[in-house]
Amino acid sequence: MKFKELGISSKTIDALESIGYDEATEVQEKAIPMILQGKEVIVRSKTGSGKTAAFGISLIELILKDRNKQGVIIAPTRELAIQITDELREIGKRHRMKIYAIYGGQSIGRQISLLSKGFNIVVGTPGRMLDHLRRGTMKLDYVNWVVLDEADLMLDMGFEEDINAILREINPQRQMLLFSATIDSRIKSISRRYMHNPEIIEVGSKDVEEITEKTIMIKRQDKIGKLIEILNDNPEKRALIFVSTKRAVEKVCRILNKNDINASFLHGDRTQSQREKTINSFKKRHLNTLVATDVASRGLHIEDVELIINFDPAGSKDVHKHRIGRTGRMGKKGEAITFQDDEPRNEYYNTGRSRRSYGRNKRRMYGDRGRKSGGYRTR
Ligand code: ADP
Ligand code: MG
């Protein structure tokens, strides 16, 4: 659809054309008219679908109608804050808008002098914005629009309290827009607390588009051997393996290591610094295989995984979706493999059976061979 049909000013359309935006993307087509009508929206769509311009164009058009009011965009990282600022400046270049990026690592003095001149839109990371609020160098009294971009990522990064503190400084009657790749219970909780009957806009379903899913029916005692086989067949792929309990996570990891697979593990008992170290080496590809529980993986931003293996199937559909959502991002192909045995193994852990039966179950799972010989042989 042409931007003209969305009721956008001709100066903005000129600017959009000059940067090669001829037609609105699907998210833009759906979100912009609603935002311009004053509705609060929660937008979920995959990376690369044009969310920045969806809120950017809307904000600029709304500010044009009332230049006394300001907009604030909260983004998770300085790179993103800079990127958003650049794009909004392009979109708003015919309107003489003051759009500033406020992020950590840059001289605060410089930011203070920018802010003192007044602004139309500030794009900031949570920590640095809060810093300015506490110093009294940024006033949000005239803010009428707030955008949370990549809200799920900000929550993963532990910014919830900072975001709450910022939102408390802004007039509760403002219009709030929330963008996220997933809408989970945390996002819903934020929207319940701060938004007024938001409209939910969901575009595309990445599950179908980019993730190949495969289920392998397999006996429990054969799972570890199969896992090793798959990993050896795909040495270049970053793999995330979900296992249902902490102890089983460690056990699987140990067996992989004994079979010369460089794997590490994550679960709720590891310290924050251990987790960060592990995540970082995974991100940098020093480590290609990660074994984790759901709990450990939830609060962390692990994406761009090429292969998800559900060594133990997820306990629910939502958890399954969340797990496989870590692959197939950025338009890359992802693969998810689920091991399904005919016994519902999760019940062994959840129904309060004795430790003895847990131990028996574990032996069934890995077999005594692995215990005695100290490692499985692949073939
Ligand atoms: P998202 O935030 O959804 O991940 P971005 O806003 O970063 O996506 O946009 C992804 C890319 O698409 C960017 O390079 C952006 O410049 C480009 N883009 C956005 N809207 C349009 C459009 N209407 N026409 C052409 N390119 C667009
Ligand atoms: Mg984005």
Tab-separated table of C-alpha atoms and ligand atoms in Angstrom:
chain	number	residue	atom	x	y	z
A	1	MET	CA	0.000	0.000	0.000
A	2	LYS	CA	1.201	3.511	-0.777
A	3	PHE	CA	2.014	5.767	2.164
A	4	LYS	CA	-0.369	8.361	0.719
A	5	GLU	CA	-3.319	6.118	1.506
A	6	LEU	CA	-2.294	6.038	5.156
A	7	GLY	CA	-2.950	9.753	5.579
A	8	ILE	CA	0.665	10.831	5.925
A	9	SER	CA	1.822	14.389	5.186
A	10	SER	CA	3.362	15.012	1.781
A	11	LYS	CA	6.645	16.214	3.302
A	12	THR	CA	7.036	12.937	5.124
A	13	ILE	CA	6.151	11.016	1.974
A	14	ASP	CA	8.852	12.998	0.129
A	15	ALA	CA	11.389	12.051	2.779
A	16	LEU	CA	10.340	8.401	2.642
A	17	GLU	CA	10.698	8.342	-1.120
A	18	SER	CA	14.156	9.835	-0.857
A	19	ILE	CA	15.282	6.905	1.286
A	20	GLY	CA	13.639	4.391	-0.997
A	21	TYR	CA	10.504	3.612	0.995
A	22	ASP	CA	7.862	3.600	-1.743
A	23	GLU	CA	5.283	1.378	-0.172
A	24	ALA	CA	4.372	0.635	3.394
A	25	THR	CA	5.265	-2.783	4.771
A	26	GLU	CA	2.509	-4.878	6.288
A	27	VAL	CA	3.207	-3.809	9.886
A	28	GLN	CA	3.339	-0.184	8.818
A	29	GLU	CA	0.079	-0.499	6.916
A	30	LYS	CA	-1.647	-1.966	9.952
A	31	ALA	CA	-0.059	0.016	12.760
A	32	ILE	CA	0.255	3.568	11.411
A	33	PRO	CA	-3.481	4.303	10.947
A	34	MET	CA	-4.285	3.007	14.415
A	35	ILE	CA	-1.506	4.957	16.074
A	36	LEU	CA	-2.545	8.124	14.213
A	37	GLN	CA	-6.062	7.669	15.590
A	38	GLY	CA	-4.596	7.728	19.081
A	39	LYS	CA	-4.905	4.037	19.825
A	40	GLU	CA	-2.339	2.236	21.929
A	41	VAL	CA	-0.877	-0.783	20.173
A	42	ILE	CA	1.167	-3.857	20.911
A	43	VAL	CA	2.903	-4.974	17.739
A	44	ARG	CA	4.443	-8.380	17.231
A	45	SER	CA	6.222	-9.112	14.008
A	46	LYS	CA	9.472	-10.658	13.004
A	47	THR	CA	12.765	-8.839	12.688
A	48	GLY	CA	13.156	-6.845	9.518
A	49	SER	CA	9.475	-6.130	8.997
A	50	GLY	CA	9.821	-2.370	9.336
A	51	LYS	CA	8.735	-1.692	12.904
A	52	THR	CA	11.053	1.303	13.326
A	53	ALA	CA	9.391	3.272	10.560
A	54	ALA	CA	5.968	2.117	11.799
A	55	PHE	CA	6.397	4.011	15.059
A	56	GLY	CA	8.800	6.576	13.580
A	57	ILE	CA	6.428	7.835	10.888
A	58	SER	CA	3.510	7.820	13.327
A	59	LEU	CA	5.356	9.772	15.985
A	60	ILE	CA	6.596	12.381	13.564
A	61	GLU	CA	3.131	12.870	12.087
A	62	LEU	CA	1.555	13.160	15.540
A	63	ILE	CA	4.137	15.678	16.715
A	64	LEU	CA	3.506	17.774	13.595
A	65	LYS	CA	-0.043	18.276	14.798
A	66	ASP	CA	1.040	19.408	18.236
A	67	ARG	CA	4.646	20.459	18.519
A	68	ASN	CA	4.389	21.150	22.240
A	69	LYS	CA	4.205	17.479	22.916
A	70	GLN	CA	7.184	15.148	22.914
A	71	GLY	CA	7.968	11.523	22.216
A	72	VAL	CA	10.240	9.096	24.030
A	73	ILE	CA	11.535	5.839	22.598
A	74	ILE	CA	13.132	3.299	24.892
A	75	ALA	CA	15.431	0.766	23.235
A	76	PRO	CA	17.601	-2.000	24.692
A	77	THR	CA	21.060	-1.146	23.333
A	78	ARG	CA	23.053	1.878	22.267
A	79	GLU	CA	23.440	0.462	18.753
A	80	LEU	CA	19.715	0.232	18.416
A	81	ALA	CA	19.173	3.689	19.900
A	82	ILE	CA	21.581	5.140	17.338
A	83	GLN	CA	20.014	3.210	14.482
A	84	ILE	CA	16.510	4.361	15.415
A	85	THR	CA	17.680	7.956	15.787
A	86	ASP	CA	19.268	7.898	12.333
A	87	GLU	CA	16.149	6.482	10.709
A	88	LEU	CA	13.808	8.936	12.444
A	89	ARG	CA	16.003	11.871	11.443
A	90	GLU	CA	15.745	10.712	7.844
A	91	ILE	CA	11.978	10.351	8.036
A	92	GLY	CA	11.592	13.714	9.737
A	93	LYS	CA	14.207	15.624	7.757
A	94	ARG	CA	11.687	17.973	6.085
A	95	HIS	CA	10.150	18.969	9.407
A	96	ARG	CA	13.116	20.300	11.445
A	97	MET	CA	12.743	17.926	14.340
A	98	LYS	CA	15.130	17.655	17.249
A	99	ILE	CA	15.749	13.960	17.672
A	100	TYR	CA	18.460	12.860	20.104
A	101	ALA	CA	19.979	9.573	21.147
A	102	ILE	CA	20.725	9.200	24.849
A	103	TYR	CA	22.802	6.181	25.776
A	104	GLY	CA	25.497	4.991	28.144
A	105	GLY	CA	29.137	5.213	27.155
A	106	GLN	CA	28.782	8.659	25.619
A	107	SER	CA	29.735	11.794	27.527
A	108	ILE	CA	26.840	12.744	29.736
A	109	GLY	CA	27.810	16.410	29.544
A	110	ARG	CA	27.210	16.478	25.825
A	111	GLN	CA	23.828	14.850	26.301
A	112	ILE	CA	22.917	17.311	29.045
A	113	SER	CA	23.610	20.269	26.784
A	114	LEU	CA	21.567	18.711	23.958
A	115	LEU	CA	18.647	17.997	26.277
A	116	SER	CA	18.740	21.507	27.705
A	117	LYS	CA	17.884	22.884	24.271
A	118	GLY	CA	14.647	20.933	24.200
A	119	PHE	CA	13.727	18.019	22.015
A	120	ASN	CA	10.909	16.573	19.952
A	121	ILE	CA	11.950	12.953	20.324
A	122	VAL	CA	14.461	11.287	22.589
A	123	VAL	CA	15.652	7.771	21.844
A	124	GLY	CA	17.354	6.260	24.840
A	125	THR	CA	18.557	3.176	26.624
A	126	PRO	CA	16.861	2.604	29.986
A	127	GLY	CA	19.898	3.037	32.238
A	128	ARG	CA	21.108	6.326	30.796
A	129	MET	CA	17.617	7.774	30.602
A	130	LEU	CA	17.093	7.011	34.253
A	131	ASP	CA	20.419	8.619	35.052
A	132	HIS	CA	19.249	11.855	33.377
A	133	LEU	CA	15.920	11.715	35.161
A	134	ARG	CA	17.655	11.382	38.532
A	135	ARG	CA	20.018	14.253	37.758
A	136	GLY	CA	17.059	16.343	36.688
A	137	THR	CA	18.656	16.929	33.276
A	138	MET	CA	15.760	15.405	31.341
A	139	LYS	CA	12.175	16.392	32.037
A	140	LEU	CA	9.386	14.265	30.696
A	141	ASP	CA	6.467	16.498	31.692
A	142	TYR	CA	5.409	17.152	28.105
A	143	VAL	CA	5.850	13.638	26.819
A	144	ASN	CA	2.705	12.352	25.184
A	145	TRP	CA	4.051	9.312	23.331
A	146	VAL	CA	6.162	6.456	24.631
A	147	VAL	CA	7.525	3.620	22.545
A	148	LEU	CA	9.055	0.467	23.981
A	149	ASP	CA	11.042	-1.080	21.157
A	150	GLU	CA	12.192	-4.688	21.463
A	151	ALA	CA	10.344	-4.869	24.758
A	152	ASP	CA	10.978	-8.606	25.161
A	153	LEU	CA	14.703	-8.107	24.788
A	154	MET	CA	14.702	-5.288	27.329
A	155	LEU	CA	13.006	-7.574	29.825
A	156	ASP	CA	15.514	-10.340	29.049
A	157	MET	CA	18.281	-7.873	29.786
A	158	GLY	CA	16.840	-7.059	33.189
A	159	PHE	CA	15.594	-3.537	32.447
A	160	GLU	CA	12.126	-4.011	33.890
A	161	GLU	CA	12.718	-1.848	36.970
A	162	ASP	CA	14.372	0.930	34.974
A	163	ILE	CA	11.491	0.941	32.525
A	164	ASN	CA	8.978	1.106	35.348
A	165	ALA	CA	10.855	4.018	36.861
A	166	ILE	CA	10.850	5.900	33.546
A	167	LEU	CA	7.193	5.227	32.837
A	168	ARG	CA	6.263	6.519	36.274
A	169	GLU	CA	7.737	9.896	35.292
A	170	ILE	CA	5.472	10.209	32.286
A	171	ASN	CA	1.891	11.432	32.273
A	172	PRO	CA	-0.293	8.327	32.570
A	173	GLN	CA	-2.581	9.697	29.876
A	174	ARG	CA	0.147	9.397	27.247
A	175	GLN	CA	-0.210	7.086	24.259
A	176	MET	CA	2.050	4.065	24.619
A	177	LEU	CA	3.256	1.760	21.842
A	178	LEU	CA	4.924	-1.545	22.479
A	179	PHE	CA	6.968	-3.535	19.952
A	180	SER	CA	8.164	-7.046	20.572
A	181	ALA	CA	9.067	-10.226	18.733
A	182	THR	CA	7.037	-12.289	21.205
A	183	ILE	CA	4.043	-11.505	23.372
A	184	ASP	CA	4.492	-13.485	26.559
A	185	SER	CA	3.164	-13.110	30.094
A	186	ARG	CA	5.743	-10.458	30.979
A	187	ILE	CA	4.714	-8.290	28.051
A	188	LYS	CA	1.074	-8.774	28.966
A	189	SER	CA	1.806	-7.750	32.512
A	190	ILE	CA	3.466	-4.493	31.391
A	191	SER	CA	0.584	-3.743	29.077
A	192	ARG	CA	-1.956	-4.373	31.847
A	193	ARG	CA	-0.105	-2.038	34.134
A	194	TYR	CA	0.551	0.821	31.760
A	195	MET	CA	-1.623	0.633	28.677
A	196	HIS	CA	-5.266	1.448	28.019
A	197	ASN	CA	-7.076	-1.238	26.027
A	198	PRO	CA	-4.251	-1.730	23.573
A	199	GLU	CA	-4.929	-3.133	20.151
A	200	ILE	CA	-2.756	-6.150	19.372
A	201	ILE	CA	-1.299	-6.259	15.883
A	202	GLU	CA	0.390	-9.492	14.879
A	203	VAL	CA	1.974	-9.881	11.508
A	204	GLY	CA	3.166	-13.135	10.028
A	205	SER	CA	3.922	-16.306	11.869
A	206	LYS	CA	7.596	-17.048	11.753
A	207	ASP	CA	7.035	-20.612	12.944
A	208	VAL	CA	5.633	-21.659	9.610
A	209	GLU	CA	7.811	-19.502	7.449
A	210	GLU	CA	11.317	-20.180	8.550
A	211	ILE	CA	11.530	-23.096	10.899
A	212	THR	CA	11.634	-26.678	9.749
A	213	GLU	CA	10.312	-28.876	12.510
A	214	LYS	CA	10.943	-32.555	12.807
A	215	THR	CA	9.879	-35.092	15.415
A	216	ILE	CA	11.890	-38.249	15.910
A	217	MET	CA	10.195	-41.145	17.654
A	218	ILE	CA	12.917	-42.692	19.724
A	219	LYS	CA	13.435	-44.944	22.723
A	220	ARG	CA	14.663	-43.101	25.745
A	221	GLN	CA	17.918	-45.035	25.973
A	222	ASP	CA	18.739	-44.198	22.363
A	223	LYS	CA	18.341	-40.451	22.720
A	224	ILE	CA	21.876	-39.603	23.751
A	225	GLY	CA	23.395	-41.590	20.910
A	226	LYS	CA	21.089	-39.911	18.426
A	227	LEU	CA	21.927	-36.507	19.855
A	228	ILE	CA	25.639	-37.128	19.414
A	229	GLU	CA	25.018	-38.304	15.872
A	230	ILE	CA	23.037	-35.186	14.969
A	231	LEU	CA	25.638	-32.877	16.500
A	232	ASN	CA	28.467	-34.648	14.695
A	233	ASP	CA	26.567	-34.345	11.431
A	234	ASN	CA	26.117	-30.593	11.945
A	235	PRO	CA	29.374	-29.379	13.458
A	236	GLU	CA	29.039	-25.866	12.038
A	237	LYS	CA	25.575	-25.233	13.438
A	238	ARG	CA	24.960	-23.576	16.731
A	239	ALA	CA	22.752	-25.929	18.667
A	240	LEU	CA	20.651	-25.406	21.756
A	241	ILE	CA	19.503	-28.555	23.498
A	242	PHE	CA	16.606	-28.491	25.918
A	243	VAL	CA	16.583	-31.020	28.718
A	244	SER	CA	13.962	-31.053	31.444
A	245	THR	CA	15.951	-31.084	34.703
A	246	LYS	CA	19.128	-29.491	35.990
A	247	ARG	CA	20.724	-32.817	36.786
A	248	ALA	CA	19.913	-34.245	33.391
A	249	VAL	CA	21.292	-31.089	31.771
A	250	GLU	CA	24.646	-31.620	33.453
A	251	LYS	CA	24.642	-35.286	32.645
A	252	VAL	CA	23.932	-34.746	28.956
A	253	CYS	CA	26.616	-32.083	28.813
A	254	ARG	CA	29.150	-34.358	30.476
A	255	ILE	CA	28.447	-37.158	28.015
A	256	LEU	CA	28.795	-34.780	25.077
A	257	ASN	CA	32.141	-33.573	26.392
A	258	LYS	CA	33.355	-37.132	26.770
A	259	ASN	CA	32.473	-37.606	23.130
A	260	ASP	CA	34.605	-34.648	22.098
A	261	ILE	CA	31.706	-32.290	21.589
A	262	ASN	CA	32.508	-28.905	22.994
A	263	ALA	CA	29.343	-28.214	24.953
A	264	SER	CA	28.464	-26.168	27.986
A	265	PHE	CA	25.303	-25.940	30.029
A	266	LEU	CA	22.921	-23.464	31.593
A	267	HIS	CA	20.468	-23.943	34.388
A	268	GLY	CA	19.028	-21.981	37.254
A	269	ASP	CA	21.758	-22.953	39.722
A	270	ARG	CA	24.593	-21.383	37.768
A	271	THR	CA	25.723	-17.945	38.887
A	272	GLN	CA	24.996	-14.859	36.826
A	273	SER	CA	28.652	-14.557	35.819
A	274	GLN	CA	28.858	-18.206	34.787
A	275	ARG	CA	25.759	-17.702	32.684
A	276	GLU	CA	27.077	-14.577	31.047
A	277	LYS	CA	30.374	-16.253	30.255
A	278	THR	CA	28.610	-19.200	28.695
A	279	ILE	CA	26.207	-17.043	26.695
A	280	ASN	CA	29.029	-14.862	25.453
A	281	SER	CA	31.112	-17.729	24.177
A	282	PHE	CA	28.000	-19.119	22.508
A	283	LYS	CA	27.320	-15.765	20.874
A	284	LYS	CA	30.910	-15.491	19.710
A	285	ARG	CA	30.807	-19.038	18.408
A	286	HIS	CA	33.632	-20.212	20.617
A	287	LEU	CA	31.069	-22.683	21.770
A	288	ASN	CA	28.601	-24.299	19.410
A	289	THR	CA	26.578	-26.493	21.701
A	290	LEU	CA	24.571	-25.431	24.711
A	291	VAL	CA	22.483	-27.702	26.925
A	292	ALA	CA	19.848	-25.925	29.000
A	293	THR	CA	16.674	-26.118	31.004
A	294	ASP	CA	13.719	-23.911	30.102
A	295	VAL	CA	14.180	-21.861	33.226
A	296	ALA	CA	17.756	-20.998	32.349
A	297	SER	CA	16.968	-20.118	28.787
A	298	ARG	CA	13.972	-17.945	29.536
A	299	GLY	CA	15.623	-14.880	30.968
A	300	LEU	CA	18.445	-14.820	28.472
A	301	HIS	CA	18.700	-13.391	25.046
A	302	ILE	CA	19.830	-16.352	23.000
A	303	GLU	CA	18.766	-16.139	19.409
A	304	ASP	CA	20.119	-16.923	15.987
A	305	VAL	CA	20.445	-20.527	17.003
A	306	GLU	CA	20.565	-22.741	13.938
A	307	LEU	CA	19.427	-25.938	15.530
A	308	ILE	CA	17.084	-26.516	18.446
A	309	ILE	CA	16.933	-30.018	19.857
A	310	ASN	CA	14.196	-30.863	22.283
A	311	PHE	CA	15.971	-33.732	23.966
A	312	ASP	CA	12.982	-33.796	26.273
A	313	PRO	CA	9.781	-32.417	24.777
A	314	ALA	CA	8.439	-29.164	26.210
A	315	GLY	CA	5.770	-29.407	28.880
A	316	SER	CA	3.333	-27.188	27.001
A	317	LYS	CA	2.660	-25.701	23.611
A	318	ASP	CA	3.687	-22.237	24.768
A	319	VAL	CA	6.996	-23.454	26.097
A	320	HIS	CA	7.580	-25.321	22.849
A	321	LYS	CA	6.910	-22.163	20.840
A	322	HIS	CA	9.205	-20.177	23.061
A	323	ARG	CA	11.960	-22.744	22.621
A	324	ILE	CA	11.792	-22.925	18.856
A	325	GLY	CA	11.380	-19.143	18.622
A	326	ARG	CA	15.129	-18.943	19.155
A	327	THR	CA	15.821	-20.195	15.703
A	328	GLY	CA	14.811	-18.924	12.287
A	329	ARG	CA	15.359	-15.283	13.185
A	330	MET	CA	16.461	-12.527	10.821
A	331	GLY	CA	15.025	-14.429	7.904
A	332	LYS	CA	17.556	-17.232	8.350
A	333	LYS	CA	16.446	-20.818	8.135
A	334	GLY	CA	16.141	-22.636	11.405
A	335	GLU	CA	15.636	-26.215	12.351
A	336	ALA	CA	13.960	-27.792	15.349
A	337	ILE	CA	14.119	-31.466	16.214
A	338	THR	CA	12.030	-33.002	18.968
A	339	PHE	CA	12.770	-36.393	20.499
A	340	GLN	CA	9.534	-38.078	21.334
A	341	ASP	CA	9.512	-41.292	23.286
A	342	ASP	CA	6.317	-43.151	24.021
A	343	GLU	CA	6.589	-42.610	27.763
A	344	PRO	CA	5.661	-39.130	29.009
A	345	ARG	CA	8.931	-38.504	30.805
A	346	ASN	CA	7.997	-35.155	32.305
A	347	GLU	CA	5.625	-36.958	34.617
A	348	TYR	CA	8.544	-38.653	36.297
A	349	TYR	CA	9.696	-35.321	37.560
A	350	ASN	CA	6.483	-33.526	38.193
A	351	THR	CA	4.356	-35.976	40.106
A	352	GLY	CA	6.538	-36.166	43.172
A	353	ARG	CA	7.813	-39.687	42.676
A	354	SER	CA	10.619	-40.878	44.880
A	355	ARG	CA	14.242	-40.217	44.091
A	356	ARG	CA	14.680	-43.902	43.599
A	357	SER	CA	12.357	-43.913	40.633
A	358	TYR	CA	14.131	-40.833	39.312
A	359	GLY	CA	17.429	-42.707	39.480
A	360	ARG	CA	15.946	-45.687	37.760
A	361	ASN	CA	14.581	-43.456	35.094
A	362	LYS	CA	17.933	-41.861	34.606
A	363	ARG	CA	19.611	-45.206	34.156
A	364	ARG	CA	17.011	-46.118	31.622
A	365	MET	CA	17.745	-42.902	29.884
A	366	TYR	CA	21.492	-43.231	29.513
A	367	GLY	CA	21.997	-46.913	30.077
A	368	ASP	CA	24.580	-48.533	32.313
A	369	ARG	CA	27.089	-48.745	29.521
A	370	GLY	CA	27.604	-45.005	29.605
A	371	ARG	CA	28.155	-45.017	33.341
A	372	LYS	CA	30.709	-47.796	33.436
A	373	SER	CA	32.753	-46.989	30.397
A	374	GLY	CA	32.635	-43.303	31.223
A	375	GLY	CA	31.251	-42.305	27.876
A	376	TYR	CA	29.229	-43.293	24.908
A	377	ARG	CA	30.846	-44.210	21.705
A	378	THR	CA	29.049	-42.860	18.723
A	379	ARG	CA	29.494	-45.878	16.606
B	1	ADP	P1	12.229	-4.347	12.532
B	1	ADP	O1	12.334	-3.278	13.573
B	1	ADP	O2	10.848	-4.823	12.300
B	1	ADP	O3	13.177	-5.481	12.794
B	1	ADP	P2	13.401	-2.359	10.800
B	1	ADP	O4	12.530	-1.254	11.182
B	1	ADP	O5	14.768	-2.384	11.370
B	1	ADP	O6	12.696	-3.753	11.132
B	1	ADP	O7	13.431	-2.421	9.199
B	1	ADP	C1	14.145	-3.396	8.497
B	1	ADP	C2	14.696	-2.821	7.206
B	1	ADP	O8	13.633	-2.513	6.300
B	1	ADP	C3	15.486	-1.548	7.402
B	1	ADP	O9	16.649	-1.640	6.639
B	1	ADP	C4	14.570	-0.460	6.876
B	1	ADP	O10	15.312	0.603	6.357
B	1	ADP	C5	13.777	-1.166	5.817
B	1	ADP	N1	12.403	-0.628	5.605
B	1	ADP	C6	11.513	-0.331	6.581
B	1	ADP	N2	10.356	0.107	6.029
B	1	ADP	C7	10.512	0.073	4.678
B	1	ADP	C8	9.654	0.385	3.561
B	1	ADP	N3	8.420	0.822	3.729
B	1	ADP	N4	10.153	0.211	2.324
B	1	ADP	C9	11.423	-0.264	2.158
B	1	ADP	N5	12.266	-0.569	3.154
B	1	ADP	C10	11.819	-0.424	4.413
B	2	MG	MG	13.297	-3.110	15.358
